[in-house]
Coordinates of C-alpha atoms in Angstrom, one line a residue:
X1 CA 5.7 -14.9 -20.3
X2 CA 9.0 -15.7 -22.1
X3 CA 9.5 -12.0 -22.8
X4 CA 9.1 -11.2 -19.1
X5 CA 11.7 -13.9 -18.1
X6 CA 14.2 -12.8 -20.7
X7 CA 13.7 -9.1 -19.7
X8 CA 14.3 -9.9 -16.0
X9 CA 17.6 -11.6 -16.8
X10 CA 18.6 -8.7 -19.2
X11 CA 17.6 -6.0 -16.7
X12 CA 19.5 -7.7 -13.9
X13 CA 22.7 -7.4 -16.0
X14 CA 21.9 -3.8 -16.9
X15 CA 21.3 -2.8 -13.3
X16 CA 24.3 -4.7 -12.1
X17 CA 26.5 -2.9 -14.5
X18 CA 24.8 0.4 -13.5
X19 CA 25.7 -0.3 -9.8
X20 CA 29.4 -0.2 -10.7
X21 CA 28.7 3.2 -12.3
X22 CA 30.5 6.1 -10.5
X23 CA 28.8 7.3 -7.3
X24 CA 29.3 10.8 -8.6
X25 CA 25.9 12.3 -9.5
X26 CA 25.1 12.7 -13.1
X27 CA 25.2 16.3 -14.4
X28 CA 21.6 16.3 -15.6
X29 CA 18.5 16.3 -13.5
X30 CA 17.4 13.0 -12.2
X31 CA 14.1 11.5 -13.4
X32 CA 11.8 9.8 -10.8
X33 CA 9.6 6.7 -11.3
X34 CA 7.4 6.2 -8.3
X35 CA 5.5 2.9 -8.3
X36 CA 2.7 2.5 -5.7
X37 CA 0.7 -0.7 -5.4
X38 CA -2.6 -0.8 -3.6
X39 CA -3.1 -3.2 -0.7
X40 CA 0.2 -5.1 -1.4
X41 CA 1.3 -6.8 1.8
X42 CA 4.8 -6.7 3.4
X43 CA 5.4 -10.3 2.4
X44 CA 3.4 -10.4 -0.9
X45 CA 6.5 -10.4 -3.0
X46 CA 9.0 -13.3 -3.7
X47 CA 11.9 -10.9 -2.7
X48 CA 10.2 -10.4 0.6
X49 CA 9.8 -14.1 1.4
X50 CA 6.7 -15.3 -0.4
X51 CA 7.1 -18.8 -1.9
X52 CA 3.7 -18.6 -3.7
X53 CA 3.6 -15.2 -5.5
X54 CA 6.1 -14.6 -8.3
X55 CA 7.4 -11.1 -8.9
X56 CA 10.6 -11.2 -10.9
X57 CA 10.5 -7.6 -12.3
X58 CA 9.7 -6.1 -8.9
X59 CA 12.4 -8.3 -7.3
X60 CA 15.0 -6.7 -9.6
X61 CA 14.2 -3.2 -8.3
X62 CA 14.7 -4.5 -4.7
X63 CA 17.8 -6.5 -5.4
X64 CA 19.4 -3.7 -7.2
X65 CA 18.3 -1.0 -4.8
X66 CA 17.9 -0.6 -1.0
X67 CA 15.3 -2.6 0.9
X68 CA 14.0 -0.9 4.0
X69 CA 12.9 -3.8 6.2
X70 CA 11.1 -1.5 8.6
X71 CA 9.4 0.5 5.9
X72 CA 5.9 1.8 6.9
X73 CA 2.8 3.3 5.4
X74 CA 1.5 6.1 7.6
X75 CA -1.9 4.4 7.9
X76 CA -3.4 1.0 7.6
X77 CA -5.9 2.1 4.9
X78 CA -5.3 3.8 1.6
X79 CA -6.3 7.5 1.3
X80 CA -4.5 8.7 4.5
X81 CA -1.2 7.1 3.5
X82 CA -1.5 8.3 -0.1
X83 CA -1.9 11.8 1.2
X84 CA 1.2 11.4 3.4
X85 CA 3.4 10.3 0.5
X86 CA 2.5 13.4 -1.4
X87 CA 2.6 16.0 1.4
X88 CA 5.2 14.4 3.8
X89 CA 2.9 14.6 6.9
X90 CA 1.5 12.1 9.3
X91 CA -2.3 11.6 9.2
X92 CA -3.0 13.5 12.5
X93 CA -1.4 16.6 10.9
X94 CA -3.0 16.5 7.5
X95 CA -6.4 15.4 8.8
X96 CA -7.3 12.8 6.1
X97 CA -7.4 10.0 8.7
X98 CA -9.8 7.7 6.8
X99 CA -10.3 6.5 3.3
X100 CA -12.3 9.0 1.2
X101 CA -16.0 8.0 1.3
X102 CA -16.1 6.2 4.7
X103 CA -19.0 7.1 6.9
X104 CA -18.6 8.8 10.3
X105 CA -20.7 9.9 13.3
X106 CA -24.3 8.9 13.2
X107 CA -24.1 7.9 9.5
X108 CA -21.7 5.2 10.6
X109 CA -24.5 3.5 12.5
X110 CA -26.4 2.8 9.3
X111 CA -23.8 0.2 8.4
X112 CA -24.9 -1.9 11.4
X113 CA -21.5 -2.6 12.7
X114 CA -22.7 -2.0 16.3
X115 CA -19.4 -0.5 17.5
X116 CA -18.9 1.1 20.9
X117 CA -17.5 4.3 19.4
X118 CA -18.6 6.6 16.6
X119 CA -15.8 7.5 14.2
X120 CA -15.1 11.3 13.9
X121 CA -15.4 13.4 10.8
X122 CA -12.3 13.8 8.7
X123 CA -11.0 15.6 5.7
X124 CA -12.3 13.9 2.5
X125 CA -9.7 15.1 0.1
X126 CA -6.2 16.3 -0.1
X127 CA -6.1 19.9 1.2
X128 CA -5.3 22.6 -1.4
X129 CA -3.1 24.3 1.1
X130 CA -0.8 21.3 1.4
X131 CA 2.3 21.7 -0.8
X132 CA 3.0 18.4 -2.6
X133 CA 6.0 16.6 -4.0
X134 CA 4.8 17.0 -7.6
X135 CA 4.2 20.7 -7.1
X136 CA 7.8 21.2 -5.9
X137 CA 9.2 19.1 -8.7
X138 CA 7.1 21.0 -11.2
X139 CA 8.4 24.3 -9.9
X140 CA 11.9 22.9 -10.5
X141 CA 11.4 22.1 -14.1
X142 CA 10.0 18.6 -13.9
X143 CA 7.2 17.3 -16.2
X144 CA 4.8 15.4 -13.9
X145 CA 2.5 12.5 -14.7
X146 CA 0.0 10.4 -12.8
X147 CA -1.6 7.1 -13.8
X148 CA -4.0 5.0 -11.8
X149 CA -5.6 5.1 -8.4
X150 CA -6.0 8.6 -6.8
X151 CA -8.7 8.4 -4.1
X152 CA -7.8 11.8 -2.7
X153 CA -10.7 13.8 -3.9
X154 CA -12.9 14.6 -6.9
X155 CA -13.3 17.1 -9.7
X156 CA -16.2 18.7 -7.7
X157 CA -13.8 19.2 -4.8
X158 CA -11.1 20.5 -7.1
X159 CA -8.9 17.7 -5.8
X160 CA -7.8 15.6 -8.8
X161 CA -4.1 14.9 -9.6
X162 CA -4.0 17.9 -11.9
X163 CA -5.1 20.1 -8.9
X164 CA -2.1 19.0 -6.9
X165 CA 0.9 19.3 -9.2
X166 CA 0.5 16.7 -11.9
X167 CA 0.5 17.9 -15.5
X168 CA -1.2 14.8 -16.8
X169 CA -3.8 12.4 -15.2
X170 CA -4.6 9.0 -16.6
X171 CA -7.3 7.2 -14.6
X172 CA -7.2 9.0 -11.2
X173 CA -10.4 10.2 -9.6
X174 CA -12.4 9.7 -6.4
X175 CA -12.9 6.0 -6.7
X176 CA -10.7 3.7 -4.6
X177 CA -11.2 0.6 -6.7
X178 CA -11.9 -0.3 -10.4
X179 CA -15.6 -0.4 -9.6
X180 CA -16.7 0.9 -13.0
X181 CA -15.5 -1.9 -15.2
X182 CA -13.1 -4.1 -13.1
X183 CA -9.6 -5.1 -14.1
X184 CA -10.2 -5.7 -17.8
X185 CA -11.2 -3.2 -20.5
X186 CA -13.6 -1.6 -21.0
X187 CA -12.8 0.1 -17.6
X188 CA -15.6 2.6 -17.6
X189 CA -13.2 5.1 -16.0
X190 CA -14.0 8.8 -16.8
X191 CA -10.3 9.6 -16.9
X192 CA -9.2 6.7 -19.0
X193 CA -10.5 6.3 -22.6
X194 CA -11.8 2.9 -23.6
X195 CA -10.6 1.7 -27.0
X196 CA -12.3 -1.1 -28.9
X197 CA -9.0 -2.8 -29.9
X198 CA -8.0 -3.0 -26.2
X199 CA -11.0 -5.0 -24.9
X200 CA -9.8 -7.5 -22.3
X201 CA -6.5 -5.7 -21.6
X202 CA -5.6 -5.8 -17.9
X203 CA -5.9 -2.5 -16.2
X204 CA -2.4 -2.7 -14.8
X205 CA -1.0 -3.2 -18.4
X206 CA -2.9 -0.2 -19.6
X207 CA -1.6 2.0 -16.8
X208 CA 1.9 0.8 -17.5
X209 CA 1.5 1.5 -21.2
X210 CA 0.3 5.0 -20.5
X211 CA 3.3 5.5 -18.2
X212 CA 5.7 4.1 -20.8
X213 CA 4.2 6.5 -23.5
X214 CA 4.7 9.5 -21.2
X215 CA 8.3 8.5 -20.5
X216 CA 9.1 8.1 -24.2
X217 CA 7.5 11.5 -25.0
X218 CA 9.4 13.2 -22.2
X219 CA 12.8 11.4 -22.4
X220 CA 14.6 14.7 -23.0
X221 CA 13.0 16.4 -20.0
X222 CA 13.3 15.7 -16.3
X223 CA 10.1 13.9 -15.2
X224 CA 8.2 12.4 -12.3
X225 CA 6.2 9.4 -13.5
X226 CA 3.9 8.3 -10.7
X227 CA 2.4 4.9 -11.5
X228 CA -0.3 4.2 -8.9
X229 CA -1.9 0.8 -9.6
X230 CA -5.5 0.0 -8.7
X231 CA -4.3 -3.6 -8.1
X232 CA -4.2 -5.5 -5.9
X233 CA -7.3 -4.0 -4.3
X234 CA -10.6 -5.9 -4.4
X235 CA -12.4 -7.0 -6.5
X236 CA -9.5 -9.4 -7.2
X237 CA -9.6 -10.7 -10.8
X238 CA -7.1 -12.4 -13.2
X239 CA -7.0 -14.4 -16.4
X240 CA -7.8 -18.1 -16.7
X241 CA -4.2 -18.9 -17.6
X242 CA -2.8 -17.2 -14.5
X243 CA -5.4 -18.8 -12.2
X244 CA -4.5 -22.2 -13.7
X245 CA -0.8 -21.6 -13.0
X246 CA -1.3 -20.7 -9.4
X247 CA -4.0 -23.2 -8.7
X248 CA -1.6 -25.9 -9.8
X249 CA 1.2 -24.4 -7.7
X250 CA -1.1 -24.3 -4.6
X251 CA -1.9 -28.0 -5.2
X252 CA 1.8 -28.9 -5.5
X253 CA 2.7 -27.0 -2.4
X254 CA -0.2 -28.7 -0.5
X255 CA -3.7 -27.3 0.1
X256 CA -4.6 -27.2 3.8
X257 CA -8.0 -28.4 4.8
X258 CA -8.8 -25.2 6.6
X259 CA -7.7 -21.9 5.3
X260 CA -9.0 -19.4 7.9
X261 CA -8.7 -18.6 11.6
X262 CA -10.6 -16.1 13.7
X263 CA -8.9 -12.8 14.5
X264 CA -10.5 -10.6 17.1
X265 CA -13.6 -9.8 15.0
X266 CA -13.2 -11.3 11.5
X267 CA -11.8 -14.4 10.0
X268 CA -8.3 -14.1 8.7
X269 CA -6.6 -16.0 5.9
X270 CA -3.9 -18.4 7.2
X271 CA -2.0 -19.1 4.0
X272 CA -0.8 -17.6 0.8
X273 CA -2.8 -19.9 -1.5
X274 CA -5.3 -17.6 -3.4
X275 CA -4.7 -18.3 -7.1
X276 CA -6.7 -15.3 -8.3
X277 CA -4.8 -12.9 -6.0
X278 CA -1.5 -14.4 -7.1
X279 CA -2.5 -13.9 -10.8
X280 CA -3.4 -10.3 -10.1
X281 CA 0.0 -9.7 -8.4
X282 CA 1.8 -11.2 -11.4
X283 CA -0.2 -8.9 -13.7
X284 CA 1.2 -5.9 -11.7
X285 CA 4.7 -7.4 -12.0
X286 CA 4.3 -7.8 -15.8
X287 CA 3.3 -4.2 -16.0
X288 CA 6.3 -3.0 -13.9
X289 CA 8.4 -4.9 -16.5
X290 CA 6.9 -2.8 -19.3
X291 CA 8.0 0.4 -17.7
X292 CA 11.4 -0.8 -16.7
X293 CA 12.0 -1.9 -20.2
X294 CA 11.0 1.5 -21.5
X295 CA 13.5 3.2 -19.3
X296 CA 16.3 1.0 -20.7
X297 CA 15.2 1.3 -24.3
X298 CA 15.3 5.1 -24.0
X299 CA 18.6 5.3 -22.2
X300 CA 17.1 6.6 -19.0
X301 CA 18.0 3.7 -16.7
X302 CA 21.2 5.3 -15.4
X303 CA 19.4 8.6 -14.4
X304 CA 16.1 7.5 -13.1
X305 CA 15.4 7.0 -9.4
X306 CA 12.9 4.2 -8.8
X307 CA 10.7 4.0 -5.7
X308 CA 8.5 1.0 -5.0
X309 CA 6.0 0.7 -2.1
X310 CA 2.4 0.0 -1.0
X311 CA -0.1 2.2 0.6
X312 CA -1.0 -0.3 3.5
X313 CA -0.7 -3.9 4.4
X314 CA -2.2 -6.9 2.6
X315 CA -5.8 -7.9 3.0
X316 CA -6.0 -10.8 5.4
X317 CA -9.5 -10.0 6.7
X318 CA -12.3 -8.2 5.0
X319 CA -12.7 -7.2 1.4
X320 CA -11.7 -10.4 -0.5
X321 CA -9.7 -12.0 2.3
X322 CA -7.0 -12.2 -0.3
X323 CA -3.6 -13.0 1.4
X324 CA -1.7 -13.9 4.5
X325 CA 1.3 -12.3 6.0
X326 CA 4.0 -14.8 6.9
X327 CA 5.8 -13.3 9.9
X328 CA 3.7 -10.3 11.0
X329 CA 0.2 -10.2 12.6
X330 CA -2.9 -8.8 10.9
X331 CA -3.2 -7.0 7.6
X332 CA -4.9 -4.0 6.0
X333 CA -7.0 -2.0 8.5
X334 CA -5.3 -3.5 11.5
X335 CA -3.2 -1.9 14.2
X336 CA -0.5 -4.6 14.1
X337 CA 2.5 -4.8 11.8
X338 CA 0.6 -6.5 9.0
X339 CA -1.5 -3.4 8.6
X340 CA 1.2 -0.8 8.4
X341 CA 4.5 -2.5 7.4
X342 CA 4.9 -2.5 3.6
X343 CA 7.4 -3.3 0.9
X344 CA 9.7 -0.2 0.7
X345 CA 12.4 0.0 -2.0
X346 CA 14.5 2.9 -3.3
X347 CA 16.8 2.4 -6.3
X348 CA 19.4 5.1 -7.1
X349 CA 21.4 4.1 -10.2
X350 CA 24.6 5.9 -9.3
X351 CA 24.8 4.3 -5.9
X352 CA 26.2 0.8 -5.2
X353 CA 23.2 -0.7 -3.4
X354 CA 22.9 -4.3 -4.6
X355 CA 19.9 -5.1 -2.4
X356 CA 21.3 -3.6 0.8
X357 CA 18.8 -4.2 3.7
X358 CA 18.5 -1.3 6.1
X359 CA 16.7 -1.8 9.4
X360 CA 16.3 1.9 10.2
X361 CA 12.6 2.9 10.3
X362 CA 11.3 4.6 7.2
X363 CA 7.9 6.2 6.7
X364 CA 5.7 7.0 3.7
X365 CA 6.1 10.6 4.8
X366 CA 9.9 10.3 4.1
X367 CA 9.5 10.0 0.3
X368 CA 8.9 13.7 -0.2
X369 CA 12.1 15.0 1.4
X370 CA 14.2 12.0 0.3
X371 CA 13.3 12.5 -3.4
X372 CA 14.0 16.2 -3.2
X373 CA 17.4 15.5 -1.6
X374 CA 18.3 12.9 -4.3
X375 CA 17.2 15.4 -7.0
X376 CA 19.4 18.1 -5.4
X377 CA 16.4 20.3 -4.6
X378 CA 16.4 22.1 -1.2
X379 CA 14.3 20.5 1.4
X380 CA 11.1 22.2 2.6
X381 CA 10.5 21.0 6.1
X382 CA 7.8 23.6 6.6
X383 CA 5.7 21.4 4.2
X384 CA 6.9 17.8 4.6
X385 CA 6.8 18.4 8.4
X386 CA 6.9 14.8 9.5
X387 CA 9.2 13.3 6.8
X388 CA 13.0 13.2 6.9
X389 CA 15.4 12.6 4.1
X390 CA 16.7 9.0 3.9
X391 CA 19.5 10.0 1.6
X392 CA 22.1 9.7 4.4
X393 CA 21.1 6.0 4.9
X394 CA 21.3 5.4 1.2
X395 CA 24.8 6.7 1.1
X396 CA 26.1 4.8 4.1
X397 CA 25.4 7.4 6.8
X398 CA 22.9 7.8 9.6
X399 CA 19.8 9.8 10.4
X400 CA 18.7 11.2 13.8
X401 CA 16.7 8.9 16.0
X402 CA 13.0 9.6 15.9
X403 CA 9.7 8.0 16.8
X404 CA 7.0 7.3 14.2
X405 CA 3.3 7.9 14.9
X406 CA 0.0 6.6 13.5
X407 CA -3.4 8.1 14.4
X408 CA -6.5 6.1 13.2
X409 CA -9.6 7.1 15.1
X410 CA -11.9 4.8 13.0
X411 CA -13.0 1.2 12.6
X412 CA -11.5 -0.6 9.6
X413 CA -13.6 -2.7 7.3
X414 CA -11.1 -5.4 8.0
X415 CA -11.4 -5.6 11.8
X416 CA -9.1 -2.8 13.0
X417 CA -10.1 -0.6 15.9
X418 CA -9.7 3.2 16.7
X419 CA -6.1 3.5 17.8
X420 CA -3.1 5.7 18.1
X421 CA 0.3 4.0 17.7
X422 CA 3.9 5.0 18.5
X423 CA 7.0 3.2 17.5
X424 CA 10.4 4.2 19.0
X425 CA 13.4 2.0 18.4
X426 CA 12.2 -1.6 18.8
X427 CA 9.3 -0.6 21.0
X428 CA 5.7 -0.3 19.8
X429 CA 2.8 1.2 21.9
X430 CA -0.8 0.8 20.8
X431 CA -3.5 3.0 22.5
X432 CA -7.0 1.7 22.0
X433 CA -9.7 4.4 22.3
X434 CA -12.6 2.0 23.0
X435 CA -11.5 1.5 26.6
X436 CA -8.1 3.3 26.8
X437 CA -6.2 0.1 27.3
X438 CA -2.7 -0.1 25.9
X439 CA -0.5 -2.8 24.4
X440 CA 3.3 -2.7 24.4
X441 CA 5.5 -4.9 22.1
X442 CA 9.2 -5.4 21.7
X443 CA 9.4 -5.9 17.9
X444 CA 13.0 -7.1 18.1
X445 CA 11.9 -10.3 19.7
X446 CA 8.2 -10.4 18.9
X447 CA 7.4 -9.4 15.4
X448 CA 4.1 -11.3 15.5
X449 CA 3.0 -9.2 18.5
X450 CA 2.0 -12.2 20.6
X451 CA 3.4 -11.0 23.9
X452 CA 1.9 -7.8 25.3
X453 CA 4.5 -6.4 27.8
X454 CA 2.4 -3.5 29.1
X455 CA 2.0 -5.0 32.5
X456 CA 5.6 -6.2 32.8
X457 CA 7.4 -3.1 31.7
X458 CA 5.4 -0.2 33.3
X459 CA 8.3 2.2 33.2
X460 CA 8.7 1.9 29.4
X461 CA 4.9 2.1 29.0
X462 CA 4.7 5.3 31.0
X463 CA 7.6 6.9 29.2
X464 CA 6.2 6.1 25.8
X465 CA 2.6 7.0 26.8
X466 CA 3.7 10.5 27.8
X467 CA 5.5 11.1 24.6
X468 CA 2.5 9.8 22.6
X469 CA 0.0 11.9 24.4
X470 CA 2.1 15.0 24.2
X471 CA 2.4 14.4 20.4
X472 CA -1.3 14.0 20.1
X473 CA -2.0 17.2 22.0
X474 CA 0.3 19.1 19.6
X475 CA -1.7 17.8 16.6
X476 CA -5.1 19.1 17.5
X477 CA -6.7 16.1 15.8
X478 CA -10.1 14.4 16.0
X479 CA -11.1 11.4 18.1
X480 CA -13.9 8.8 18.1
X481 CA -16.7 9.3 20.6
X482 CA -18.8 6.9 22.7
X483 CA -22.1 6.0 21.2
X484 CA -24.6 6.6 24.1
X485 CA -27.0 4.1 22.5
X486 CA -24.5 1.3 22.0
X487 CA -26.1 -2.1 21.7
X488 CA -23.6 -4.5 23.2
X489 CA -25.8 -7.5 22.5
X490 CA -26.1 -6.6 18.8
X491 CA -22.3 -6.2 18.7
X492 CA -21.7 -9.7 20.3
X493 CA -24.3 -11.2 17.9
X494 CA -22.3 -9.8 14.9
X495 CA -19.1 -11.4 16.2
X496 CA -20.8 -14.7 16.6
X497 CA -22.2 -14.5 13.1
X498 CA -18.7 -13.7 11.8
X499 CA -17.4 -16.9 13.4
X500 CA -20.3 -19.3 12.8
X501 CA -21.7 -18.0 9.4
X502 CA -19.1 -16.0 7.6
X503 CA -16.1 -18.2 8.2
X504 CA -17.8 -21.4 6.9
X505 CA -18.8 -19.4 3.8
X506 CA -15.3 -18.2 3.2
X507 CA -13.9 -21.8 3.6
X508 CA -16.4 -23.0 1.0
X509 CA -15.4 -20.2 -1.4
X510 CA -11.7 -21.0 -1.0
X511 CA -12.3 -24.6 -1.8
X512 CA -14.3 -23.7 -4.9
X513 CA -11.6 -21.3 -6.1
X514 CA -8.9 -24.0 -5.7
X515 CA -11.0 -26.7 -7.5
X516 CA -9.8 -27.6 -11.0
X517 CA -13.3 -26.9 -12.5
X518 CA -13.9 -23.5 -10.9
X519 CA -15.0 -20.7 -13.3
X520 CA -16.0 -17.2 -12.1
X521 CA -18.0 -16.4 -15.2
X522 CA -18.1 -17.1 -19.0
X523 CA -15.3 -14.8 -20.1
X524 CA -13.2 -14.5 -16.9
X525 CA -14.2 -11.0 -15.9
X526 CA -13.9 -9.9 -19.5
X527 CA -10.3 -10.9 -19.9
X528 CA -11.2 -13.2 -22.8
X529 CA -13.4 -10.7 -24.6
X530 CA -10.7 -9.8 -27.1
X531 CA -8.3 -12.8 -27.1
X532 CA -6.4 -11.3 -24.1
X533 CA -5.6 -14.7 -22.6
X534 CA -2.1 -14.1 -21.2

């Protein structure tokens, strides 16, 4: 812990001095470190407003770079938005509209969700015809490296990281969570070797070590290091020491008697008070510190662009009901801001940024052209068709006004419904495919999306609806269909069970986790199997 604190202070001084560095571009090619955290919410970082979670290393990136306050993932669940980062396209265009492995059509009914619509079929892996960011960088002399969660296809589908432009893959395959061995070694990951002397090592630490090793071996070559954490996706796990730290912090801040409220279908967590989730976030932050320290140690800090973001909102409902978003509604899987708005930071060493906050909308599809532009590589709009370069904003200029679109014709495990969304300036339109009703929000005055203005501003609604439907027609995308055998009574029964059975169960689990004598198992998910007790 002391090492992490000392490093943050040291790195802050280093980055501060770097920001006074001339804004003229270095003569050499610029390295790129892309950090992607899974399921990290918009306000799950201390720099973004959390008083409970502690993220000093990540905060340094934000405070030294640019914070896009209206930064968005292109989907409220993982695989679609991960594809968009790599190919610069919205989900309706690239066709991977749901996470890889989700059921559709009649198969969906086997899950007994009793929904009115049947989700459509979708692409299950990143399309080989899509040109990706690492492929373009590789063609321009970059060494490309991937570590962590992939979830965009399998070896059988010829859709691993190494099939889409990455020279090296450490730990990426078709799985969307560390289901094989959890967050502590042995990981049982076919693309990540288990070593006896690393038993109990946090997975995030291992991925950071692999990334650091790659950087050191390629410090004399331009590189893309893409660090894609499995954390903070469920199953959430941490060490006893970190749980104790955050349990005590929750107690000091005051533990509310009730921790959940009902959203439309599922309970939602009301507070940031989950000590296991907080510990998992801190493990990610520790891991980020390892990589940042490696850049400095190897003299690469002045020539490495750093991106930090998440693939979707934090999990307030479903999965492990892990977190709460403070000023936005919903979370992962939902159509509201909590599902799609994410931390979005870009640090460019030769620019004077100093934590500048930019309110212009930014999308996950924008990373592809932005990084090409910053690396002085010609843009390829025929490939990153929906992304635009944010470089003008980073250098004090402007970009053309444009709308953002989201197409999600599925039901989320977290309570979200089949929708298509459009945001233009401060206005947000949500079209619900179950009954074709629409919601209209002015996000400049209603970030929590409490006041639906659809009936009060019919002119704006009609204007945006036409633009949304015209865009959809141009995409030739798939839609959910009505289930002719829909059992409305069974659906209502499920909602009642969520309220009367699931919510009391979650309340009991929360109280247990916050109890001083709580213990998940004998060795804390394996974290104590080899004296790894940090």
